[in-house]
Short mmCIF file of C-alpha atoms in Angstrom, two decimals:
data_model
loop_
_atom_site.label_atom_id
_atom_site.label_comp_id
_atom_site.label_asym_id
_atom_site.label_seq_id
_atom_site.Cartn_x
_atom_site.Cartn_y
_atom_site.Cartn_z
CA MET A 3 -16.77 5.21 -10.89
CA GLU A 4 -14.67 8.30 -9.91
CA ASN A 5 -16.17 8.06 -6.52
CA PHE A 6 -14.06 5.03 -6.12
CA GLY A 7 -11.05 6.73 -7.55
CA ILE A 8 -11.55 4.94 -11.17
CA ILE A 9 -10.15 7.94 -13.62
CA GLY A 10 -10.51 7.30 -17.30
CA LYS A 11 -12.26 7.73 -20.40
CA SER A 12 -10.41 5.06 -22.51
CA LYS A 13 -12.17 1.90 -24.06
CA GLN A 14 -10.08 -0.27 -21.70
CA ILE A 15 -11.71 1.43 -18.55
CA LYS A 16 -14.86 1.70 -19.87
CA ASP A 17 -14.70 -1.53 -20.46
CA LEU A 18 -13.17 -2.68 -16.91
CA ILE A 19 -15.71 -0.27 -15.44
CA ASP A 20 -18.86 -2.20 -16.95
CA ILE A 21 -17.31 -5.84 -15.71
CA THR A 22 -16.39 -4.56 -12.45
CA ILE A 23 -20.02 -3.18 -11.99
CA GLN A 24 -21.57 -6.60 -13.18
CA VAL A 25 -19.19 -9.01 -11.13
CA ALA A 26 -19.40 -6.97 -7.83
CA GLN A 27 -23.29 -8.00 -8.16
CA SER A 28 -22.12 -11.73 -6.81
CA ASP A 29 -20.17 -13.33 -4.16
CA ILE A 30 -17.70 -14.70 -6.69
CA SER A 31 -13.78 -14.76 -6.67
CA VAL A 32 -12.09 -11.91 -8.41
CA LEU A 33 -8.51 -12.11 -9.83
CA ILE A 34 -7.08 -8.73 -10.95
CA TYR A 35 -3.63 -8.66 -13.01
CA GLY A 36 -1.52 -5.49 -13.19
CA GLU A 37 2.10 -3.94 -13.38
CA SER A 38 2.78 -2.41 -10.16
CA GLY A 39 1.32 1.31 -9.75
CA VAL A 40 -1.86 0.72 -11.88
CA GLY A 41 -4.20 0.64 -9.28
CA LYS A 42 -5.13 -2.61 -8.80
CA GLU A 43 -6.75 -1.90 -5.09
CA VAL A 44 -8.63 0.68 -6.38
CA PHE A 45 -10.85 -1.52 -8.37
CA ALA A 46 -10.67 -3.97 -5.49
CA ARG A 47 -12.35 -1.39 -3.38
CA ALA A 48 -15.16 -0.41 -6.51
CA VAL A 49 -16.09 -4.23 -6.38
CA HIS A 50 -16.54 -4.32 -2.62
CA GLU A 51 -18.44 -0.91 -2.60
CA SER A 52 -20.66 -2.03 -5.58
CA SER A 53 -21.68 -5.23 -4.00
CA LYS A 54 -24.12 -5.98 -0.98
CA ARG A 55 -21.33 -6.01 1.18
CA ALA A 56 -20.36 -2.61 0.61
CA ASN A 57 -21.85 -1.67 4.31
CA LYS A 58 -19.22 -3.92 5.73
CA LYS A 59 -15.39 -4.08 6.06
CA LEU A 60 -13.10 -4.49 3.03
CA VAL A 61 -10.04 -5.74 4.53
CA SER A 62 -6.62 -4.91 2.48
CA VAL A 63 -3.58 -7.46 3.23
CA ASN A 64 -0.14 -6.95 1.52
CA CYS A 65 0.68 -10.86 1.28
CA GLY A 66 4.31 -9.61 0.29
CA ALA A 67 4.58 -7.30 3.05
CA ILE A 68 4.50 -9.71 5.64
CA PRO A 69 6.99 -11.97 6.24
CA GLU A 70 5.97 -15.57 5.80
CA GLY A 71 6.15 -16.73 9.39
CA ILE A 72 3.68 -14.58 10.60
CA LEU A 73 1.05 -14.00 7.39
CA GLU A 74 -0.46 -17.79 8.37
CA SER A 75 -1.69 -16.18 11.95
CA GLU A 76 -2.25 -12.48 10.44
CA LEU A 77 -4.92 -14.29 8.12
CA PHE A 78 -6.20 -17.11 10.47
CA GLY A 79 -5.66 -15.87 13.64
CA HIS A 80 -4.12 -17.45 17.01
CA LYS A 81 -4.43 -18.50 20.26
CA LYS A 82 -2.66 -17.58 23.44
CA GLY A 83 0.51 -19.59 23.66
CA SER A 84 0.49 -21.37 20.23
CA PHE A 85 3.85 -20.02 19.63
CA THR A 86 6.21 -17.56 21.07
CA GLY A 87 4.90 -13.84 21.55
CA ALA A 88 1.20 -15.20 21.36
CA ILE A 89 0.56 -13.59 24.39
CA ASP A 90 -3.02 -13.15 23.87
CA ASP A 91 -6.04 -14.65 21.55
CA ARG A 92 -5.88 -12.81 18.29
CA ARG A 93 -8.43 -12.59 15.55
CA GLY A 94 -6.97 -12.66 11.93
CA TYR A 95 -7.94 -10.83 8.80
CA PHE A 96 -10.48 -13.11 7.19
CA GLU A 97 -12.46 -13.05 11.12
CA MET A 98 -11.95 -8.98 10.68
CA ALA A 99 -13.50 -9.18 7.37
CA ASP A 100 -16.40 -11.56 8.25
CA LYS A 101 -19.64 -10.61 5.96
CA GLY A 102 -17.15 -8.16 4.20
CA THR A 103 -14.58 -8.59 1.75
CA LEU A 104 -10.93 -9.67 1.99
CA PHE A 105 -8.34 -7.93 -0.65
CA LEU A 106 -5.10 -10.32 -0.61
CA ASP A 107 -2.53 -8.14 -2.62
CA GLU A 108 0.06 -9.91 -3.97
CA ILE A 109 -1.24 -13.23 -3.58
CA ALA A 110 1.74 -14.77 -5.54
CA GLU A 111 4.13 -14.00 -2.82
CA MET A 112 1.98 -16.11 -0.45
CA PRO A 113 3.83 -19.36 0.47
CA LEU A 114 2.94 -22.66 -0.26
CA THR A 115 2.18 -23.66 3.13
CA THR A 116 -0.29 -20.85 3.65
CA GLN A 117 -1.84 -21.25 0.32
CA VAL A 118 -3.01 -24.76 1.02
CA LYS A 119 -4.83 -23.38 4.23
CA LEU A 120 -6.47 -20.28 2.07
CA LEU A 121 -7.69 -22.90 -0.23
CA ARG A 122 -9.66 -24.72 2.39
CA VAL A 123 -11.07 -21.59 3.94
CA LEU A 124 -12.29 -20.56 0.41
CA GLU A 125 -13.62 -24.45 -0.16
CA THR A 126 -15.67 -24.86 3.04
CA GLY A 127 -15.86 -21.26 4.52
CA GLU A 128 -14.05 -22.67 7.53
CA LEU A 129 -10.48 -21.76 9.23
CA LEU A 130 -8.70 -23.13 12.02
CA PRO A 131 -6.69 -20.51 13.79
CA LEU A 132 -3.10 -21.45 15.02
CA GLY A 133 -3.06 -23.28 18.35
CA SER A 134 -6.89 -24.09 18.11
CA GLU A 135 -8.73 -27.25 17.92
CA ILE A 136 -12.08 -25.47 17.13
CA SER A 137 -12.76 -24.30 13.43
CA LYS A 138 -14.35 -21.03 13.16
CA THR A 139 -16.98 -20.20 10.06
CA VAL A 140 -16.40 -16.96 7.77
CA ASP A 141 -18.65 -15.34 5.35
CA VAL A 142 -15.75 -13.31 3.72
CA ARG A 143 -15.57 -12.05 -0.19
CA ILE A 144 -12.38 -12.65 -2.05
CA ILE A 145 -10.30 -10.50 -4.30
CA ALA A 146 -6.88 -11.28 -4.99
CA ALA A 147 -4.26 -9.09 -7.18
CA THR A 148 -1.17 -9.57 -8.66
CA ASN A 149 1.73 -8.16 -10.79
CA LYS A 150 3.10 -11.78 -11.85
CA ASP A 151 1.62 -14.46 -14.43
CA LEU A 152 0.06 -16.72 -12.17
CA GLN A 153 -0.14 -19.57 -14.78
CA THR A 154 3.88 -18.79 -14.91
CA GLU A 155 4.05 -19.26 -11.02
CA VAL A 156 2.00 -22.58 -11.58
CA ASP A 157 3.98 -24.32 -13.70
CA ALA A 158 7.47 -22.79 -11.73
CA LYS A 159 5.42 -24.92 -8.92
CA LYS A 160 5.27 -21.44 -6.93
CA PHE A 161 1.55 -21.19 -6.83
CA ARG A 162 -0.98 -24.01 -6.31
CA LYS A 163 -2.87 -25.00 -9.50
CA ASP A 164 -6.22 -25.54 -7.81
CA LEU A 165 -5.85 -22.12 -5.63
CA TYR A 166 -4.95 -20.64 -9.17
CA PHE A 167 -8.39 -22.16 -10.44
CA ARG A 168 -10.51 -20.96 -7.71
CA LEU A 169 -9.15 -17.26 -7.70
CA LYS A 170 -9.46 -16.68 -11.26
CA ALA A 171 -13.20 -17.12 -11.50
CA VAL A 172 -13.19 -13.31 -13.02
CA THR A 173 -10.25 -12.02 -13.92
CA LEU A 174 -9.82 -8.35 -14.42
CA PHE A 175 -6.73 -7.22 -16.71
CA ILE A 176 -5.78 -3.30 -15.73
CA PRO A 177 -3.50 -1.87 -18.24
CA PRO A 178 -0.67 -0.15 -18.10
CA LEU A 179 -1.10 3.92 -18.55
CA ARG A 180 1.37 3.61 -21.39
CA GLU A 181 -1.56 1.77 -22.87
CA ARG A 182 -4.37 4.45 -22.12
CA LYS A 183 -2.49 7.85 -22.72
CA GLU A 184 -5.80 9.30 -23.14
CA ASP A 185 -6.26 9.04 -19.75
CA ILE A 186 -3.14 11.24 -18.46
CA SER A 187 -4.77 14.54 -19.06
CA LEU A 188 -7.78 13.10 -16.84
CA LEU A 189 -5.31 11.56 -14.00
CA VAL A 190 -3.31 15.08 -14.12
CA ASN A 191 -6.58 17.24 -13.73
CA HIS A 192 -7.72 14.64 -10.47
CA PHE A 193 -4.62 14.52 -8.90
CA LEU A 194 -3.88 18.71 -8.99
CA ASN A 195 -7.70 18.81 -7.54
CA SER A 196 -6.88 16.50 -4.80
CA TYR A 197 -4.08 18.22 -4.27
CA SER A 198 -5.74 21.41 -3.78
CA ASN A 199 -8.25 20.04 -1.71
CA GLN A 200 -5.80 18.07 0.96
CA ASN A 201 -3.70 21.09 1.21
CA ARG A 202 -6.32 23.67 0.97
CA VAL A 203 -4.54 25.77 -1.52
CA GLU A 204 -4.92 26.92 -4.69
CA VAL A 205 -5.57 24.35 -7.50
CA PRO A 206 -1.53 24.15 -9.38
CA LYS A 207 -1.77 25.06 -12.79
CA ILE A 208 0.09 22.98 -15.41
CA ASN A 209 0.74 24.63 -19.20
CA ASN A 210 0.06 22.57 -22.10
CA GLU A 211 4.04 22.38 -22.68
CA ALA A 212 4.09 20.44 -19.46
CA LEU A 213 0.81 18.14 -20.48
CA ASN A 214 2.46 17.34 -23.60
CA LEU A 215 5.79 16.00 -21.85
CA LEU A 216 3.73 13.95 -19.20
CA ASN A 217 1.65 12.17 -22.24
CA ASP A 218 4.48 11.41 -24.32
CA TYR A 219 5.97 9.82 -21.18
CA ASP A 220 5.90 5.85 -20.89
CA TRP A 221 5.23 6.06 -17.06
CA PRO A 222 7.02 2.55 -15.94
CA GLY A 223 5.51 3.27 -12.18
CA ASN A 224 1.96 3.72 -13.93
CA ILE A 225 -0.45 5.94 -11.97
CA ARG A 226 1.70 5.76 -8.90
CA GLU A 227 4.70 7.43 -10.32
CA LEU A 228 2.29 9.81 -12.12
CA LYS A 229 1.12 10.97 -8.80
CA ASN A 230 4.01 11.17 -7.18
CA VAL A 231 5.99 13.14 -10.03
CA LEU A 232 2.94 15.88 -9.43
CA GLU A 233 3.51 16.10 -5.83
CA THR A 234 6.87 16.59 -6.29
CA ALA A 235 6.80 18.74 -8.92
CA ILE A 236 4.23 21.18 -6.85
CA ALA A 237 6.30 20.68 -3.66
CA LEU A 238 9.46 22.06 -5.61
CA SER A 239 7.80 24.46 -7.45
CA LYS A 240 8.25 28.20 -6.67
CA THR A 241 5.50 29.59 -8.94
CA GLY A 242 2.54 27.32 -8.78
CA ILE A 243 2.79 27.04 -12.06
CA LEU A 244 4.13 23.60 -13.99
CA ASN A 245 6.11 23.77 -16.68
CA ARG A 246 8.41 21.25 -18.58
CA GLU A 247 11.30 22.31 -16.10
CA SER A 248 9.09 21.31 -13.32
CA PHE A 249 8.91 17.60 -14.72
CA ILE A 250 11.90 16.81 -16.61
CA ASN A 251 14.53 15.97 -14.04
CA LEU A 252 11.58 13.70 -12.51
CA LEU A 253 11.01 11.62 -15.17
CA SER A 254 13.31 8.18 -15.20
CA TYR A 255 14.85 8.54 -18.59
CA PRO A 256 17.63 6.20 -19.81
CA THR A 257 19.83 8.98 -20.39
CA PRO A 258 19.56 11.48 -17.25
CA LYS A 259 20.42 14.88 -17.24
CA ALA A 260 23.11 15.92 -15.05
CA GLU A 261 23.58 19.67 -15.34
CA ASN A 262 22.15 20.42 -12.41
CA ARG A 263 23.19 18.11 -9.45
CA ASN A 264 21.06 19.65 -6.74
CA LEU A 265 18.05 17.27 -8.36
CA PRO A 266 17.91 13.77 -8.54
CA ILE A 267 19.43 11.69 -11.58
CA HIS A 268 16.94 8.73 -12.53
CA LEU A 269 18.35 5.88 -14.40
CA GLN A 270 16.07 3.10 -15.48
CA ARG A 271 15.41 1.31 -12.05
CA SER A 272 12.30 -0.70 -10.70
CA ASN A 273 8.96 1.03 -9.78
CA GLU A 274 9.94 0.54 -5.97
CA ALA A 275 12.80 2.70 -6.43
CA LEU A 276 10.89 5.10 -8.37
CA ASP A 277 8.17 5.29 -5.89
CA ARG A 278 10.70 6.10 -3.14
CA GLU A 279 13.13 8.59 -4.98
CA MET A 280 10.15 10.73 -6.61
CA ILE A 281 9.54 12.05 -3.25
CA LEU A 282 12.87 11.79 -1.64
CA GLY A 283 13.68 15.61 -3.35
CA ALA A 284 10.62 17.10 -1.73
CA LEU A 285 10.26 15.72 1.56
CA ILE A 286 13.94 15.47 2.74
CA GLU A 287 13.98 19.38 4.11
CA ILE A 288 10.73 18.75 5.98
CA LYS A 289 11.84 15.89 7.74
CA LYS A 290 14.93 17.51 8.80
CA ASP A 291 12.81 20.25 9.98
CA LEU A 292 10.52 17.90 11.56
CA ASN A 293 13.56 16.12 13.48
CA GLU A 294 14.93 19.19 14.58
CA LEU A 295 12.06 20.02 16.37
CA LYS A 296 11.38 16.58 17.86
CA ASN A 297 15.51 16.95 19.39
CA LEU A 298 14.55 20.21 20.44
CA ALA A 299 11.17 19.40 22.01
CA TYR A 300 13.25 16.18 23.80
CA LEU A 301 16.02 18.41 24.86
CA THR A 302 13.89 20.90 26.37
CA ASN A 303 11.94 18.22 28.41
CA VAL A 304 14.76 16.26 29.40
CA SER A 305 16.40 20.05 31.04
CA GLU A 306 13.44 20.68 32.74
CA LYS A 307 13.07 17.40 34.09
CA THR A 308 16.89 16.67 34.96
CA GLU A 309 17.15 20.23 36.58
CA GLU A 310 20.87 20.70 35.18
CA ASN A 311 21.66 16.80 34.96
CA ASN A 312 21.06 15.92 38.01
CA TYR A 313 19.53 12.27 37.45
CA GLY A 314 20.25 8.58 37.93
CA LEU A 315 20.59 5.75 35.64
CA ASP A 316 17.45 4.51 36.76
CA GLU A 317 15.78 7.60 34.88
CA ILE A 318 17.46 6.19 31.31
CA ILE A 319 15.07 4.39 29.41
CA PRO A 320 16.75 1.37 27.06
CA ILE A 321 16.11 2.06 23.56
CA ASP A 322 14.46 -1.10 22.92
CA LYS A 323 11.86 -0.53 25.75
CA LEU A 324 11.34 3.01 23.54
CA GLU A 325 10.73 1.04 20.39
CA ARG A 326 8.53 -1.60 22.03
CA ASP A 327 6.15 0.93 23.73
CA ALA A 328 6.30 3.64 20.02
CA ILE A 329 5.12 0.49 17.98
CA LYS A 330 2.86 -0.60 20.97
CA ARG A 331 1.00 3.28 20.99
CA ALA A 332 1.22 3.57 16.95
CA LEU A 333 -1.05 0.44 16.80
CA ILE A 334 -3.32 1.14 19.56
CA PHE A 335 -3.67 4.78 17.60
CA THR A 336 -4.40 3.07 14.14
CA LYS A 337 -6.71 0.37 15.84
CA ASP A 338 -4.13 -2.31 14.84
CA SER A 339 -3.73 -1.18 11.06
CA LYS A 340 -0.49 -2.35 10.07
CA ARG A 341 0.16 -0.47 7.28
CA LYS A 342 -0.90 2.90 9.19
CA ALA A 343 1.16 2.14 11.82
CA ALA A 344 4.02 1.61 9.81
CA ASN A 345 3.50 4.82 8.23
CA LEU A 346 3.18 6.54 11.48
CA LEU A 347 6.12 5.25 12.41
CA GLY A 348 8.30 5.67 9.36
CA ILE A 349 9.07 1.97 8.44
CA SER A 350 8.21 -0.58 6.30
CA GLU A 351 5.23 -3.01 6.69
CA ARG A 352 8.03 -5.71 7.01
CA THR A 353 9.98 -4.19 9.22
CA LEU A 354 7.13 -3.73 11.41
CA TYR A 355 5.66 -7.12 11.49
CA ARG A 356 9.49 -8.30 12.36
CA LYS A 357 9.41 -5.89 15.45
CA ILE A 358 5.98 -7.16 16.54
CA LYS A 359 7.53 -10.48 16.52
CA GLU A 360 10.80 -9.44 18.50
CA PHE A 361 8.77 -7.60 21.06
CA GLY A 362 5.46 -10.45 21.59
CA LEU A 363 3.34 -7.67 20.48
#
């Protein structure tokens, strides 16, 4: 299963791999539970790529990243004129995943009104795009994931019971990294080798003292945090050898070390904050350099074009138009992948969806 990114030798992981291979052979729905950062999408991809649908698309949707008013249109599609900004017919993610697999991450964040329509598609295999009177038939396998207890959400009337029972035909529980520490060394070696391959550099070395530190840490952000910590440590290393000091200031202990004020000080924070801040120190200087290069290129272009500032107001392009054009080009370049476009633009998926609606794209 290493081909799918599943790394581990613990009994929990071996058992999960066996179940993953077994359930992949049918079209039954799969519900994946696990804390943020444990690798739920990796297991979803493993199910898809081990199935008879492997030669078709796996479409991943983060239900928590898409604003409520847009999620329904994104999933089921819409007709031109069905709402303000709907300037063209648009296929939804279900149609994009036809004959393949649709991975619904953060399913607990899906609004109840959208849950009703999702259940209908699961039961009938038909969907109705917004603004259309004609149903479309789709053949899609559903894999859903959440870091919440859906039974608790059902009891709180935040999640539909009928949809819950429909989704949990097979349930996979991905254990947190602190419960399978025998996998940490394998994961460390995997990420170090991946870094080497991606950046075409020699594989970074790590000494035993550093490995012991990583094994003793509880990893509240799980595998995602481990990966980010390693990448940050490598980026900040001056020798190419990672030791205990390479990591001690990057781990979120309750009592932070404050001797070196040039390094991030971590308190107990959310996984999202950890994910964001782990790479901040390593990337901030790179970002500054890139911004300086962009500004230099822009100023050079303006200087050449305007010939000593001899230009009129008609040559000044409004910021909202520049923003709209940038988003449009990013969507075209990434073939309408919202996640990739958001990364390219340096904004969150939620912000991207809001801008798409604002500009009618």
